[in-house]
Structures are given as structure tokens and as C-alpha cells.
Short mmCIF file of the N, C-alpha and C atoms (twelve columns), coordinates in Angstrom:
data_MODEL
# 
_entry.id   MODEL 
# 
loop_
_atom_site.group_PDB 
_atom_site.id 
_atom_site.type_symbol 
_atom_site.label_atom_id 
_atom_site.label_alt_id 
_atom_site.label_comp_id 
_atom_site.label_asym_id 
_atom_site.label_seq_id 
_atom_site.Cartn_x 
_atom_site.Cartn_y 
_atom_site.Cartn_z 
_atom_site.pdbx_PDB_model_num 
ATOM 1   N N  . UNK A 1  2.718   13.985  13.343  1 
ATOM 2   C CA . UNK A 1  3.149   15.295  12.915  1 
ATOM 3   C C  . UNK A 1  2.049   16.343  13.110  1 
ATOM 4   N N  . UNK A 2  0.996   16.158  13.081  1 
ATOM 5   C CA . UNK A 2  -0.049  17.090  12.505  1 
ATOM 6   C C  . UNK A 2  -0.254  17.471  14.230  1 
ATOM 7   N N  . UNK A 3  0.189   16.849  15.666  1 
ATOM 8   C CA . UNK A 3  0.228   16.958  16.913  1 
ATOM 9   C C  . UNK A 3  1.156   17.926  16.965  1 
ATOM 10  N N  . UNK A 4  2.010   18.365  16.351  1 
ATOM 11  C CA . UNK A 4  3.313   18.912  16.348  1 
ATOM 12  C C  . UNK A 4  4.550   17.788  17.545  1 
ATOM 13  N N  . UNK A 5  4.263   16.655  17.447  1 
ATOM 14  C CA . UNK A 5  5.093   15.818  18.342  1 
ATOM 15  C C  . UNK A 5  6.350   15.207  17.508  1 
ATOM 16  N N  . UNK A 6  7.839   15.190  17.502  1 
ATOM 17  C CA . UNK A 6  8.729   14.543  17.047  1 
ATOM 18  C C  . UNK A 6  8.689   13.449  17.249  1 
ATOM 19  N N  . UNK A 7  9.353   12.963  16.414  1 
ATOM 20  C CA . UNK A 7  9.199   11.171  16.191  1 
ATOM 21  C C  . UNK A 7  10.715  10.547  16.779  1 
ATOM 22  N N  . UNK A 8  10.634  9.569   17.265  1 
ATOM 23  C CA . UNK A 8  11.518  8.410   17.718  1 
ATOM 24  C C  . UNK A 8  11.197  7.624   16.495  1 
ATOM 25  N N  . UNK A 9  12.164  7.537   15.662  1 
ATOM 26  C CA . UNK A 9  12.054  5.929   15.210  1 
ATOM 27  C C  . UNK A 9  13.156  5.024   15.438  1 
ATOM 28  N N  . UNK A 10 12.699  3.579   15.888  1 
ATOM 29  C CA . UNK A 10 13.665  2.309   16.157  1 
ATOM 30  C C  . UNK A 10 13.740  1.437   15.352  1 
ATOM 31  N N  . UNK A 11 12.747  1.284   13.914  1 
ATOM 32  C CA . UNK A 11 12.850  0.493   13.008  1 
ATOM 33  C C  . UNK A 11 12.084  0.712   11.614  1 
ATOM 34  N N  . UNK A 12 12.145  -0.132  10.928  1 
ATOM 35  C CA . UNK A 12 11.177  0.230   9.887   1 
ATOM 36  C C  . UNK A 12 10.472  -0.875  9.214   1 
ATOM 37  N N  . UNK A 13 10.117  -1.130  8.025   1 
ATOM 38  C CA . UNK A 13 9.621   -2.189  7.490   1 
ATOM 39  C C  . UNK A 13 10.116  -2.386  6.271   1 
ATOM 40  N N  . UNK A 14 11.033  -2.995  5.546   1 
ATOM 41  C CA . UNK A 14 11.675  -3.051  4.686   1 
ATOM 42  C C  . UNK A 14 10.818  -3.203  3.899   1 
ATOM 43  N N  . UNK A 15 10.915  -1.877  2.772   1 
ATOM 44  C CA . UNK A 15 10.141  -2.395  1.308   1 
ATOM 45  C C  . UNK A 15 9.144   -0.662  1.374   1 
ATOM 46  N N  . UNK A 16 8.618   -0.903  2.238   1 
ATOM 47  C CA . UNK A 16 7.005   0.244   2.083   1 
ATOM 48  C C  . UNK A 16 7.285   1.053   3.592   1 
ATOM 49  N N  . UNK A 17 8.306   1.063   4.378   1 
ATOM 50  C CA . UNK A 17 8.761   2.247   5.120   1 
ATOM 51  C C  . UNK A 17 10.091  2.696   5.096   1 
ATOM 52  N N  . UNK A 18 10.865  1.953   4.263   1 
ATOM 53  C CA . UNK A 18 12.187  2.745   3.681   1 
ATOM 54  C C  . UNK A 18 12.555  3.915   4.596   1 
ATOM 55  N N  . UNK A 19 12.028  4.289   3.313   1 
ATOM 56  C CA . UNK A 19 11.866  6.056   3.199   1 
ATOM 57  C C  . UNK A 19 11.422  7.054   4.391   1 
ATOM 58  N N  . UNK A 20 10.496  6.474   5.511   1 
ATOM 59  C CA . UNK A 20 10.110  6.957   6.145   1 
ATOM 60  C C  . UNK A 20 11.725  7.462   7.528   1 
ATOM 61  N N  . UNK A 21 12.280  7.051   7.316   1 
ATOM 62  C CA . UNK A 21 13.513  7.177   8.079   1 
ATOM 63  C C  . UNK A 21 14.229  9.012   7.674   1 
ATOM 64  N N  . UNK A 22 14.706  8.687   6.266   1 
ATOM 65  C CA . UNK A 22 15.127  9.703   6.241   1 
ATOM 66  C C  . UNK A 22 14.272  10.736  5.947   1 
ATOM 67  N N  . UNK A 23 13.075  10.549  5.501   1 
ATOM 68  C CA . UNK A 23 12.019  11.711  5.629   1 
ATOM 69  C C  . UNK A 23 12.356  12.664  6.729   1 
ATOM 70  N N  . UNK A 24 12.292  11.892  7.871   1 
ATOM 71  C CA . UNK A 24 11.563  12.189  9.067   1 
ATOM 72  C C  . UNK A 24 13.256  13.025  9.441   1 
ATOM 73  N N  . UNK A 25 14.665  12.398  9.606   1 
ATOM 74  C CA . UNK A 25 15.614  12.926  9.668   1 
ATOM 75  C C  . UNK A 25 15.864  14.200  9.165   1 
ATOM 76  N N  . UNK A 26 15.557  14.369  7.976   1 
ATOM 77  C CA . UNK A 26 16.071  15.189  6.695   1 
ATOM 78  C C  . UNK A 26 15.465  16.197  7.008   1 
ATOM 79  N N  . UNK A 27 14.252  16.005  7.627   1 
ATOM 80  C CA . UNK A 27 13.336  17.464  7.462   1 
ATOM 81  C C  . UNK A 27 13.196  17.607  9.072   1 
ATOM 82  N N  . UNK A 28 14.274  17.321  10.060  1 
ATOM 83  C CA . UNK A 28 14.345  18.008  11.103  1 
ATOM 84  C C  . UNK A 28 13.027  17.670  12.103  1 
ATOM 85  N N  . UNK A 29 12.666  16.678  11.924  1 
ATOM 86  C CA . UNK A 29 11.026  16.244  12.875  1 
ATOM 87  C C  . UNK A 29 11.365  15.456  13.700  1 
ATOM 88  N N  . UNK A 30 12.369  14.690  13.890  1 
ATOM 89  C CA . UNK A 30 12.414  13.492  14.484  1 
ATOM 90  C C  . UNK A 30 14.111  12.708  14.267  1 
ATOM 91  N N  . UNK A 31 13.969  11.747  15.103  1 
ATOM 92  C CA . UNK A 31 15.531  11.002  15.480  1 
ATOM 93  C C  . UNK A 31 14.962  9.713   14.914  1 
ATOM 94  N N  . UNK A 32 16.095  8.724   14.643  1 
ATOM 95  C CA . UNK A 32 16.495  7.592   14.291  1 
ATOM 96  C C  . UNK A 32 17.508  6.684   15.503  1 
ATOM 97  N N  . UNK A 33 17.154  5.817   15.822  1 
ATOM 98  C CA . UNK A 33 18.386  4.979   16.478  1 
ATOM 99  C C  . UNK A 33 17.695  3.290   16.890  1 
ATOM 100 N N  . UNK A 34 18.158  2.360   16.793  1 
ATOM 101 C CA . UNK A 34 17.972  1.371   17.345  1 
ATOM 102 C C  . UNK A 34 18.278  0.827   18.839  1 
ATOM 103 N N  . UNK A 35 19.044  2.074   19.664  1 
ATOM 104 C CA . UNK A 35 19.850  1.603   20.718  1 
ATOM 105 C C  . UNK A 35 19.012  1.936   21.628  1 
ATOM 106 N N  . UNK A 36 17.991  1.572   22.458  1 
ATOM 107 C CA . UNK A 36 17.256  1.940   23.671  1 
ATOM 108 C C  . UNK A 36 17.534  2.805   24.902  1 
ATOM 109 N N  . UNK A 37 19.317  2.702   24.729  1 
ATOM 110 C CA . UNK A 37 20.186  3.928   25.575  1 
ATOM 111 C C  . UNK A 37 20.013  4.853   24.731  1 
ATOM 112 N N  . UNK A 38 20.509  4.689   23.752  1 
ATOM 113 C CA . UNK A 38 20.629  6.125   22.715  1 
ATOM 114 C C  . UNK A 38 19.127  7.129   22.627  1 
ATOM 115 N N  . UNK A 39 18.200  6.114   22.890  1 
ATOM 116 C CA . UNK A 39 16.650  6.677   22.654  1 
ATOM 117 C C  . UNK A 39 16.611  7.003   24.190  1 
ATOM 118 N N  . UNK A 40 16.592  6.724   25.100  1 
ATOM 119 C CA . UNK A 40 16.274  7.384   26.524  1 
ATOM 120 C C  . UNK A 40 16.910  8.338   26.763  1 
ATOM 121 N N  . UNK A 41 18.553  8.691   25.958  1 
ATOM 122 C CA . UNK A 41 19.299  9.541   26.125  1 
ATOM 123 C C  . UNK A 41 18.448  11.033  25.120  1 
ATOM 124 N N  . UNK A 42 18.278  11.161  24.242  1 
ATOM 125 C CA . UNK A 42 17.388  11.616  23.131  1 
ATOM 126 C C  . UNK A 42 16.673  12.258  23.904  1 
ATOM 127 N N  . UNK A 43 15.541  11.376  24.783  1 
ATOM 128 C CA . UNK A 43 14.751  11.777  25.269  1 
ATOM 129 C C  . UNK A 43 15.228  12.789  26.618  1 
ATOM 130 N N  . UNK A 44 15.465  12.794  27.324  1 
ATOM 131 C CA . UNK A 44 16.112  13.057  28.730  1 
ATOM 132 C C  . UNK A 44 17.074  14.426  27.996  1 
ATOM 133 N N  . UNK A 45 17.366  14.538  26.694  1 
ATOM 134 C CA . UNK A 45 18.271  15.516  26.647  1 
ATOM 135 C C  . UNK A 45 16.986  16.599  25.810  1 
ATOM 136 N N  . UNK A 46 16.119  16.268  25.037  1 
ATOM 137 C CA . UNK A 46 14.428  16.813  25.128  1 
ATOM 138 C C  . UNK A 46 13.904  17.148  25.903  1 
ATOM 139 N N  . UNK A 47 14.334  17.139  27.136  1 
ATOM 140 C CA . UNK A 47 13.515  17.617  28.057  1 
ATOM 141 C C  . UNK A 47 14.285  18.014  29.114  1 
ATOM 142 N N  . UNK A 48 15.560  18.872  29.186  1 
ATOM 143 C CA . UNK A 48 16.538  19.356  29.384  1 
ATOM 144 C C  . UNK A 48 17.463  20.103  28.907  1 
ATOM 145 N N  . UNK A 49 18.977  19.900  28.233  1 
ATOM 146 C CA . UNK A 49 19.594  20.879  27.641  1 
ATOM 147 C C  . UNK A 49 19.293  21.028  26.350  1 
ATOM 148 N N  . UNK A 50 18.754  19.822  25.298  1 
ATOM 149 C CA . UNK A 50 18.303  20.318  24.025  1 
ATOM 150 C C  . UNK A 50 16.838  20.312  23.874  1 
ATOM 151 N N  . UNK A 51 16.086  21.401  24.978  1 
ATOM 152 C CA . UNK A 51 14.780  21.789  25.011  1 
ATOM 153 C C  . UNK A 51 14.262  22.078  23.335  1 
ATOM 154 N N  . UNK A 52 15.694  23.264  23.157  1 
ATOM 155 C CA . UNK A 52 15.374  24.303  21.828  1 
ATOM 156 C C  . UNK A 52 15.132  23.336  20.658  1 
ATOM 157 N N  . UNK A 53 15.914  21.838  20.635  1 
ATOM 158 C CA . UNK A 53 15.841  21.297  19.782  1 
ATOM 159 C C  . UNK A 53 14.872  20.258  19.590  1 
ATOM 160 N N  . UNK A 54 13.978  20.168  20.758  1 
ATOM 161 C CA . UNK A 54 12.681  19.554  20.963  1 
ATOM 162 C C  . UNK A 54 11.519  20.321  20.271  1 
ATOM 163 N N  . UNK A 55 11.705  21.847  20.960  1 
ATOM 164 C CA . UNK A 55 10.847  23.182  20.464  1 
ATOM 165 C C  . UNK A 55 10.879  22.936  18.913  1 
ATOM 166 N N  . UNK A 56 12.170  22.823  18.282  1 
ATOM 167 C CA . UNK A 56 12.713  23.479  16.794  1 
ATOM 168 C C  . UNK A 56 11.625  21.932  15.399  1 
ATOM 169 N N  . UNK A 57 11.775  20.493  16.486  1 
ATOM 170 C CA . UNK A 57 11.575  19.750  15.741  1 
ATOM 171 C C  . UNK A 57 9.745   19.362  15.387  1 
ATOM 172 N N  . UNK A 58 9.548   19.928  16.832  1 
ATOM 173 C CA . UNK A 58 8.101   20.398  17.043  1 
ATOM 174 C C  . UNK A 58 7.399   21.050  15.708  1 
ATOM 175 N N  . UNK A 59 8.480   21.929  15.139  1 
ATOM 176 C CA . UNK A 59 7.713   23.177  14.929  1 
ATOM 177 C C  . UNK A 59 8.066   22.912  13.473  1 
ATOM 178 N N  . UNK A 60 9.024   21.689  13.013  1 
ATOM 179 C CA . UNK A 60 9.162   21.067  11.719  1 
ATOM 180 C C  . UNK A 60 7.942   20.138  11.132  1 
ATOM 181 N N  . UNK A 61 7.698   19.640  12.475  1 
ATOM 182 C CA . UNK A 61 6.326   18.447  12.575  1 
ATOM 183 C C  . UNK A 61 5.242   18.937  11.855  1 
ATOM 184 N N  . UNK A 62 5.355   19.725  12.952  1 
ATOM 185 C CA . UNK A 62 3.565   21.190  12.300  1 
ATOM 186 C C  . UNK A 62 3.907   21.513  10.725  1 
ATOM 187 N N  . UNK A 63 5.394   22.039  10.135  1 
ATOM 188 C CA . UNK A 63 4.983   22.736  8.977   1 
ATOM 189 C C  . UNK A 63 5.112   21.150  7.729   1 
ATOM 190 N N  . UNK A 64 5.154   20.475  8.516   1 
ATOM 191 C CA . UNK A 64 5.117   18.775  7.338   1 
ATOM 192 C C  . UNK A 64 3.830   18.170  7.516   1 
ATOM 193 N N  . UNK A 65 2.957   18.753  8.676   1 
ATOM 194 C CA . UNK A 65 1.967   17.712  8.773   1 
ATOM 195 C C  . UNK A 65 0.922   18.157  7.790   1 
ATOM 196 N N  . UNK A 66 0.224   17.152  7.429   1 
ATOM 197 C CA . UNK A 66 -1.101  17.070  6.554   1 
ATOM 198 C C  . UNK A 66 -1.947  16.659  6.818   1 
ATOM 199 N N  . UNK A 67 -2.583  17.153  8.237   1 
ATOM 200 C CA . UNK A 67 -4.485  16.966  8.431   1 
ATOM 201 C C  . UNK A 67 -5.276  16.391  8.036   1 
ATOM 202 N N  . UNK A 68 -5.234  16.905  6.679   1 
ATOM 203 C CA . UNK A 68 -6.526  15.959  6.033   1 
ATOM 204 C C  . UNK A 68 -5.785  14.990  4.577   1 
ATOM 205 N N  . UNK A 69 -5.108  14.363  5.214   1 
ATOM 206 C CA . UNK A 69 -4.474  13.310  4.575   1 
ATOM 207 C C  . UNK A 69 -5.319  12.023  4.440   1 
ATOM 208 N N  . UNK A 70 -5.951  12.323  5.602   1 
ATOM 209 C CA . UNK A 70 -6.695  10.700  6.249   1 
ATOM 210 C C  . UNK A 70 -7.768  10.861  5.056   1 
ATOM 211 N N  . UNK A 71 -8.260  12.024  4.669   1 
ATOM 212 C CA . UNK A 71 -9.679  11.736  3.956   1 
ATOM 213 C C  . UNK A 71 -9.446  11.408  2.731   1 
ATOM 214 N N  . UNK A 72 -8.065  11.920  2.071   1 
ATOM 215 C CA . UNK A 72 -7.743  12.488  0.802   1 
ATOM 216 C C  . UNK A 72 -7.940  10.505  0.003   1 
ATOM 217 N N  . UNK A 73 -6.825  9.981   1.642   1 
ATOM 218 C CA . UNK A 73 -6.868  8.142   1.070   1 
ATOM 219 C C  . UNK A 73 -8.172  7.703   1.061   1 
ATOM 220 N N  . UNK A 74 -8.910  8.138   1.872   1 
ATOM 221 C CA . UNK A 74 -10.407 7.549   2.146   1 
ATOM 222 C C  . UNK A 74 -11.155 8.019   0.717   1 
ATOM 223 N N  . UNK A 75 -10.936 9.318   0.392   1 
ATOM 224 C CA . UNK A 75 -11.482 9.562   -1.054  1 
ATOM 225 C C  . UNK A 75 -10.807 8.714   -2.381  1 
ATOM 226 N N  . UNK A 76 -9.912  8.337   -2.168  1 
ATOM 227 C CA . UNK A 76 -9.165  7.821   -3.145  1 
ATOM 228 C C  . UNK A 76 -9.383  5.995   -2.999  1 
ATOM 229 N N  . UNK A 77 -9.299  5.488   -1.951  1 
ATOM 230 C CA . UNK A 77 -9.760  3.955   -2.077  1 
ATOM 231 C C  . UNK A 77 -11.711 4.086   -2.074  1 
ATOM 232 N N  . UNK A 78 -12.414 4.936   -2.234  1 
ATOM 233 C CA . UNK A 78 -14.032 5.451   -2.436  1 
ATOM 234 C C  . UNK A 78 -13.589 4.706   -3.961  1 
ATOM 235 N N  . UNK A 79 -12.974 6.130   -4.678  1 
ATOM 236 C CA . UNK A 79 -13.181 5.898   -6.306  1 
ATOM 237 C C  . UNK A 79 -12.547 4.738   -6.340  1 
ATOM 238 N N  . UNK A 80 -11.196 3.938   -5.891  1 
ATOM 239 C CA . UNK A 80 -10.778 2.755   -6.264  1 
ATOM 240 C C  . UNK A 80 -12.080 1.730   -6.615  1 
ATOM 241 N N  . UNK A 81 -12.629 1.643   -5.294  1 
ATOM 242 C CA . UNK A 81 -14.130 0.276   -5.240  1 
ATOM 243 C C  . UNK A 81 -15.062 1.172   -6.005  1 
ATOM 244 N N  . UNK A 82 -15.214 1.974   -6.926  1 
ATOM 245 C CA . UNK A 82 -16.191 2.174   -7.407  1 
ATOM 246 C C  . UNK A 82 -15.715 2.211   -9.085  1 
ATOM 247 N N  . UNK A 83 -14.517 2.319   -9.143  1 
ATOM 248 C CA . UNK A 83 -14.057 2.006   -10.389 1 
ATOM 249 C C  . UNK A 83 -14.048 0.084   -10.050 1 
ATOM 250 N N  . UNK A 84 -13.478 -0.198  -9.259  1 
ATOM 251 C CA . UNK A 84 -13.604 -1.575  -9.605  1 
ATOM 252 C C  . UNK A 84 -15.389 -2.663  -10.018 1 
ATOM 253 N N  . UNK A 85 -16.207 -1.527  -9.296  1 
ATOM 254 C CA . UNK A 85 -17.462 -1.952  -9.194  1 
ATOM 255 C C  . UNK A 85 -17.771 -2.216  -10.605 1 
ATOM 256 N N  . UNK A 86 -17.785 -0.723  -11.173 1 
ATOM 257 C CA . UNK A 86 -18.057 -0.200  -12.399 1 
ATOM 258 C C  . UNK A 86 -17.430 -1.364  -13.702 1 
ATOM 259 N N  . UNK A 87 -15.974 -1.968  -13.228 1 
ATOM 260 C CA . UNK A 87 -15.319 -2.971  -14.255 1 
ATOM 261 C C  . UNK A 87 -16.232 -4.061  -14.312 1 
ATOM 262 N N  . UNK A 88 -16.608 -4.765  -12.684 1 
ATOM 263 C CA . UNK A 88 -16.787 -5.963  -12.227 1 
ATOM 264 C C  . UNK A 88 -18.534 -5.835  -13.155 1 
ATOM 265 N N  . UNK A 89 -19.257 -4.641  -13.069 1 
ATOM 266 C CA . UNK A 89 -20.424 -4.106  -13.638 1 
ATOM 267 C C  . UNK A 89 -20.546 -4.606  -15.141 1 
ATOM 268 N N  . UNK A 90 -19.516 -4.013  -16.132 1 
ATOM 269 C CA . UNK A 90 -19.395 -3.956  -17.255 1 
ATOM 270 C C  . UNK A 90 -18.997 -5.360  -17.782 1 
ATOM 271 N N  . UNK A 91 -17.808 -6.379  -16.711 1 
ATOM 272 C CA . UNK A 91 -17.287 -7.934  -17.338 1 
ATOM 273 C C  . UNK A 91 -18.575 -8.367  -17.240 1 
ATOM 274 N N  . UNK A 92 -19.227 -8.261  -16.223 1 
ATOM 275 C CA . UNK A 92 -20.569 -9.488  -15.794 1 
ATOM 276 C C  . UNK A 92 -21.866 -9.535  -16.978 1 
ATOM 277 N N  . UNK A 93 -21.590 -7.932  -17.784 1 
ATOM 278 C CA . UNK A 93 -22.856 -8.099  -18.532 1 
ATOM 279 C C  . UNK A 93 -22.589 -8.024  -19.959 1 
ATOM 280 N N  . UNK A 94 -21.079 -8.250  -20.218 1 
ATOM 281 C CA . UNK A 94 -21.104 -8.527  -21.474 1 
ATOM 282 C C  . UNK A 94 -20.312 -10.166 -21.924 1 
# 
């Protein structure tokens, strides 16, 4: 997203990508299909008569993406191991 590039998705991971399906539908970024015709067709019509709707999903991508997402987890599993340190710190010396 943060490329401004729409997404193809062909599957997911049951349990912890659910959601990522209709995210991506709902908010106009990207297609869904399992059918490898249906996805070449998608594509080929992206880069032809539904240009505008290549342009439109583009420009959904950009206003969903979050840049600095990557650090926000990297800051957040930091304090995880340092709260765990801090436990593992406190069991060991009492």
C-alpha cells in the first residue's frame, strides 16, 4: 500500500489473515479471486479499459498506507523483550 500498488489476493491464512480480504475489498485497494483466469483478466482489464479503476485503487492504497508501521512493531516487540527481561530480572532474584 504505502507503494500506492493494488493488491491481488488469491488466498489467505485462516485464523490471522481473515480479515485481510475484506479490508483490502471494502476500502477499494485491491481484488479478491482464486481463479487464475479471473486474476489475468483483472489484470489485462488494469491496464486497458478499467485504467481509471487501477488509477482510483492506487490512490485508495496511498490514503490506507502506513509507512512507519514497520517501526511502530519494532518499537513495540523492543518494550515486549524488555518487559520480559525486566520479569525474567525480578523471578531470578527473588
Amino acid at each position: 500500500m504505502i507503494r500506492g500498488l493494488p493488491i491481488i489476493l488469491n488466498d489467505y491464512i485462516a485464523g490471522q489473515e481473515v480479515g485481510n480480504v475484506p479490508y483490502v475489498v471494502e476500502n477499494g485497494c485491491g481484488k479478491f479471486s482464486k481463479s487464475p483466469k479471473e486474476i489475468a483478466n483483472i489484470v489485462g482489464q488494469w491496464f486497458g479499459p478499467k485504467a481509471h479503476e487501477l488509477k482510483a485503487m492506487s490512490q485508495n492504497a496511498l490514503r490506507l498506507a502506513r509507512p512507519d508501521s514497520v517501526f511502530k512493531i519494532v518499537q513495540d516487540l523492543h518494550e515486549l523483550v524488555k518487559q520480559r527481561s525486566l520479569t525474567t530480572q525480578y523471578s531470578a532474584s527473588t
